[in-house]
Coordinates of C-alpha atoms and ligand atoms in Angstrom, one line a residue:
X1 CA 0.0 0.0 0.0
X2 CA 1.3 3.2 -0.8
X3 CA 2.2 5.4 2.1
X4 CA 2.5 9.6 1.2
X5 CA 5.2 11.4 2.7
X6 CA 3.9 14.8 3.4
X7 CA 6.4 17.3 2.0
X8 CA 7.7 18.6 5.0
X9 CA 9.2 15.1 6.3
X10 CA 10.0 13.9 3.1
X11 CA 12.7 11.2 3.3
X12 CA 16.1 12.0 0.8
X13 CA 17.1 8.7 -0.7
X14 CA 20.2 8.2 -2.0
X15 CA 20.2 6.4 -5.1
X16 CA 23.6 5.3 -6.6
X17 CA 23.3 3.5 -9.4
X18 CA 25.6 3.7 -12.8
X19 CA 23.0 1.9 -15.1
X20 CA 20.9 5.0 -16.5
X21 CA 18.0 3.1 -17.5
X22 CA 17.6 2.0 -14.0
X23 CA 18.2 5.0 -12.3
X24 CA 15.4 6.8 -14.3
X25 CA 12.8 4.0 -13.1
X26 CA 14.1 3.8 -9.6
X27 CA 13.7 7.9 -9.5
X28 CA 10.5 7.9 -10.8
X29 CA 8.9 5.4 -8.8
X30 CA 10.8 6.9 -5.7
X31 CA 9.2 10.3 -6.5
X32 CA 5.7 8.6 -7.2
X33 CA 5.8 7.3 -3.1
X34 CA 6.5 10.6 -1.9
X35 CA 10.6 10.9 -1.4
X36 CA 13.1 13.0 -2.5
X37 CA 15.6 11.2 -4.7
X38 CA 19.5 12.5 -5.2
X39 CA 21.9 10.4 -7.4
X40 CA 25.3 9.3 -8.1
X41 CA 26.6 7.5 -10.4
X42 CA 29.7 6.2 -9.2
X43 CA 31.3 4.8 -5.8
X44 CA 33.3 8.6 -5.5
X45 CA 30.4 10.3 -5.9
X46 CA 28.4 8.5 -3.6
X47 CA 31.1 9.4 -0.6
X48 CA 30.8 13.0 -1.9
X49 CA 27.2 13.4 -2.3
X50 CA 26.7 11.9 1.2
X51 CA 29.4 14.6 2.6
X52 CA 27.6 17.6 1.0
X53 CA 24.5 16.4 3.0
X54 CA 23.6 13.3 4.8
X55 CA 20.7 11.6 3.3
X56 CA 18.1 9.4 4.8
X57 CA 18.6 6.1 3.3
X58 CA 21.6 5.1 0.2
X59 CA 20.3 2.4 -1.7
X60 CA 23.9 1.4 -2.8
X61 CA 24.5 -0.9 -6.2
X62 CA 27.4 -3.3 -5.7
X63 CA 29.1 -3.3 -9.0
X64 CA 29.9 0.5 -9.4
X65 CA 32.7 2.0 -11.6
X66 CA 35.9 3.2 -9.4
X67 CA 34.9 2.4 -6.0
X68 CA 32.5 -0.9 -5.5
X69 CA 29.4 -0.7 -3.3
X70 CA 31.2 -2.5 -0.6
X71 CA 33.9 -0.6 -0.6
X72 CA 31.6 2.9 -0.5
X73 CA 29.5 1.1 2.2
X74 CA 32.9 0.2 4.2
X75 CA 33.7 3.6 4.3
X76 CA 30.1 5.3 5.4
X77 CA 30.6 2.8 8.5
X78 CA 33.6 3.6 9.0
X79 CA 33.2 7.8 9.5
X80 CA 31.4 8.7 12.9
X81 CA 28.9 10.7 11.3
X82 CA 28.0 7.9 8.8
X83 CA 28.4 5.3 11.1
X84 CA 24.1 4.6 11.5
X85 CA 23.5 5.6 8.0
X86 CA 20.7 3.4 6.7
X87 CA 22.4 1.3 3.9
X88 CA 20.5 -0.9 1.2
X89 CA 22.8 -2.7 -0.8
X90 CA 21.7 -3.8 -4.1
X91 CA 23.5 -7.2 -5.2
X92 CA 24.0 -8.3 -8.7
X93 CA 23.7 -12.2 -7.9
X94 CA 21.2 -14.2 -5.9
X95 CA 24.0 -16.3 -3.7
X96 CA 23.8 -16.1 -0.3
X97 CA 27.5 -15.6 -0.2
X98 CA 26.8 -12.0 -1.6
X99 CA 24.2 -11.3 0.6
X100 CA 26.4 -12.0 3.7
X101 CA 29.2 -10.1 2.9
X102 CA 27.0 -7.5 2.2
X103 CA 25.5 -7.1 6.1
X104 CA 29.2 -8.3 7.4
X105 CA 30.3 -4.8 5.6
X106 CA 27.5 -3.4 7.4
X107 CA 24.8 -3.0 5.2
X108 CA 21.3 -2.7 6.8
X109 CA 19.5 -4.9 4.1
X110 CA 20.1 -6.3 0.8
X111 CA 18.2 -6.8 -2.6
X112 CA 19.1 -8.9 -5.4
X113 CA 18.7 -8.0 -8.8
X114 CA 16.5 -8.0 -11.0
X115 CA 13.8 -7.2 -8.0
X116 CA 10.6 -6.3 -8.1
X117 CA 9.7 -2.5 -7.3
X118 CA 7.0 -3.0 -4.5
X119 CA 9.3 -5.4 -2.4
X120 CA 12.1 -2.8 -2.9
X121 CA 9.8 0.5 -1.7
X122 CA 8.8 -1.8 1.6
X123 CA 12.2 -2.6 2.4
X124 CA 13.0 1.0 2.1
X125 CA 10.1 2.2 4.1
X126 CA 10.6 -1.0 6.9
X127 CA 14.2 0.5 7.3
X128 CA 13.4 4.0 7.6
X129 CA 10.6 2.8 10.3
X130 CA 13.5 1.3 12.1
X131 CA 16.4 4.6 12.0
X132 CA 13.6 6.6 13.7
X133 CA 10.5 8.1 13.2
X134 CA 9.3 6.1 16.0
X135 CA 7.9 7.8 19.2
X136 CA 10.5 7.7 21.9
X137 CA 9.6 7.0 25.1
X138 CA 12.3 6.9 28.2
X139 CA 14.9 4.7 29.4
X140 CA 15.2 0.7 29.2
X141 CA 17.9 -0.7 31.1
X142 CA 19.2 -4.1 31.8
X143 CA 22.3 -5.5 33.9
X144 CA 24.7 -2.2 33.2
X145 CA 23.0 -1.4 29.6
X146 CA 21.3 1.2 29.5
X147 CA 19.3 2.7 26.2
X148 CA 17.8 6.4 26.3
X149 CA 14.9 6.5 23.6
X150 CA 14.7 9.7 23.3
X151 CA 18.6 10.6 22.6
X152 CA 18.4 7.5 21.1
X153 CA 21.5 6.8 22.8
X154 CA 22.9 3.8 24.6
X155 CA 25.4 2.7 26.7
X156 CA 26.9 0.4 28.7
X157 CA 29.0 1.1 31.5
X158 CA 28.9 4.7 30.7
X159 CA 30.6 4.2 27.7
X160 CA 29.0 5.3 24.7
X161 CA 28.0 2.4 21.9
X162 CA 27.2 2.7 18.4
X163 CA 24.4 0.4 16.7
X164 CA 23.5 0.8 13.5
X165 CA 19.6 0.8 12.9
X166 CA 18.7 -2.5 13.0
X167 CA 20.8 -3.9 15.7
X168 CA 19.3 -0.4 17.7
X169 CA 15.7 -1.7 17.2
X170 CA 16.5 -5.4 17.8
X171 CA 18.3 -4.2 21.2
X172 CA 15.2 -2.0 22.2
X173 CA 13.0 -5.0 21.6
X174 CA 15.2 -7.7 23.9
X175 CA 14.8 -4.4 26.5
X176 CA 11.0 -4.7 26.4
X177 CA 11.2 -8.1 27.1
X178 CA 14.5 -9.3 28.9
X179 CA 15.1 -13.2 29.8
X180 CA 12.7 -14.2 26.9
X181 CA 13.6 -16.5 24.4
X182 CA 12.7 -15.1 20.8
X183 CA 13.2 -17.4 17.7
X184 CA 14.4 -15.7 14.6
X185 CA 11.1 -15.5 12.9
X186 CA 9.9 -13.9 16.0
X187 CA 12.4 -11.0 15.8
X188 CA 11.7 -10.9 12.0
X189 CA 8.3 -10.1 12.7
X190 CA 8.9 -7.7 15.4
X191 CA 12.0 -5.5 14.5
X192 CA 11.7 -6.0 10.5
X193 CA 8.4 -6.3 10.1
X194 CA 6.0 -8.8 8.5
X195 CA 5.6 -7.0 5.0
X196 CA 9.1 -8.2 4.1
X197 CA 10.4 -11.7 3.4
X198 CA 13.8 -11.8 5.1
X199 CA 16.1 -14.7 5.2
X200 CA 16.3 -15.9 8.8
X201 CA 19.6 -16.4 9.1
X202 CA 19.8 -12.6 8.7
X203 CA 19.2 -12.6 11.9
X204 CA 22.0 -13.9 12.8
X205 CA 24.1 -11.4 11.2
X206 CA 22.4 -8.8 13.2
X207 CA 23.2 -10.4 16.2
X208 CA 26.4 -11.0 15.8
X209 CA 26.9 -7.5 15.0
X210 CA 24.8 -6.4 18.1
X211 CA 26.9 -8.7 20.1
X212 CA 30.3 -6.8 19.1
X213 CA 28.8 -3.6 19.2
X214 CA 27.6 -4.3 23.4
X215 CA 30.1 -6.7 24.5
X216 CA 33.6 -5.0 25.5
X217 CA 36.3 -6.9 26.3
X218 CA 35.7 -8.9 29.4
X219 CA 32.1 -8.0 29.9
X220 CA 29.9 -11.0 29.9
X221 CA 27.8 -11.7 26.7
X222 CA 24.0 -9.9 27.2
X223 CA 22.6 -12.4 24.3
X224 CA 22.3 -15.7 24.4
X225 CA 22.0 -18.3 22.2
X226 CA 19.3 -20.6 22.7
X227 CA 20.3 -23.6 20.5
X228 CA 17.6 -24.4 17.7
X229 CA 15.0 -22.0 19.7
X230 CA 16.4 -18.7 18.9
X231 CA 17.6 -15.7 21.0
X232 CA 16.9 -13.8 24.6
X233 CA 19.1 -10.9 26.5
X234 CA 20.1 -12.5 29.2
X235 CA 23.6 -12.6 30.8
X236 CA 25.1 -16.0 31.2
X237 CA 27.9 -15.1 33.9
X238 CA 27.0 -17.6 36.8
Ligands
CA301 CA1 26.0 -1.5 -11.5

């Protein structure tokens, strides 16, 4: 279903994409659901259009002239003010392989090509649900985690951690409900969504990288692993 962006919170999507043809049709049906759309048509221009101003969301092609989609994506992570940028990579294969890599670089989400359009604008719209827009509403804590909703901050020990969108929202869900068990399709439907198929072992990508971005050396691991149920926050230290 289509959902209008009134034009005073109109999401900027960054679409960088060297195949012309495809950029025009990814524009226009962009525009048609209400967003703003910037390009690029390279890997350097991506890292320079994102500089001159930060966009809401970079749907990111993989095979790009001069500087690959991975590489670009590699970098965004890498910058503290890029850091939580909501990344889509676009993959040019359907092998999982591909769509691993692609989340171990630290994309948000991936889609193969050739995709359909509507599965592409709800992946776009479930991640821009999950980087913010949602009403904040205090402070969750567990053991010596602690997540402010409205700074949308979180830390542990009073040091300061980073999450990208997706591990924030999946962390913010284990704090509404800490000591349960979850299995992945669980935390599919709750922190992606049910309007989009995602793979279920995506999960486990996220949680690995929610895992290194709350557990500092020598703290005891907040997640477990629940063999062949799922996952839960919940310390194992005794
Ligand atoms: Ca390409």
């Amino acid at each position: 279903m289509a959902e209008a962006y009134s034009s005073l919170a109109k999401p900027t999507i960054l679409v960088v994409e060297d195949e012309a043809p495809l950029l025009t049709l990814l524009r226009y049906n962009l525009e048609k659901q209400g967003f703003k759309v910037e390009e690029a048509a390279d890997g350097q221009e991506a890292l320079l259009r994102v500089s001159e101003a930060r966009p809401d969301l970079v749907l990111l092609d993989w095979m790009l002239p001069a500087l690959s989609g991975i590489e670009v994506c590699r970098q965004l992570r890498r910058r503290p003010n890029t850091r939580d940028l909501p990344i889509i990579m676009v993959t040019a294969r359907t092998e999982d392989q591909d769509a691993v890599r692609a989340l171990d670089t630290g994309a948000d989400d991936y889609i193969a090509k050739p995709f359909v359009m509507d599965a592409l604008l709800a992946r776009i719209r479930a991640l821009l649900r999950r980087s913010g827009g949602v009403a904040a509403k205090g402070t969750l804590t567990y053991r010596d985690l602690t997540m402010d909703q409205d700074a949308h901050r979180v830390s542990r020990s009073n040091r300061a951690l980073h999450l990208g969108p997706t591990e924030y929202r999946l962390l913010e869900f284990f704090l509404q409900h800490p000591g349960r068990v979850f299995t992945r399709e669980q935390l599919l439907d709750a922190v992606w969504g049910r309007d989009i198929h995602v793979e279920p072992r995506t999960v486990d990508v996220h949680i690995r990288r929610l895992r290194k971005a709350i557990n500092g050396k020598d703290e005891p691991d907040l997640i477990r692993t629940v063999r062949s149920a799922g996952y839960a926050l919940d310390a194992e230290d005794h």
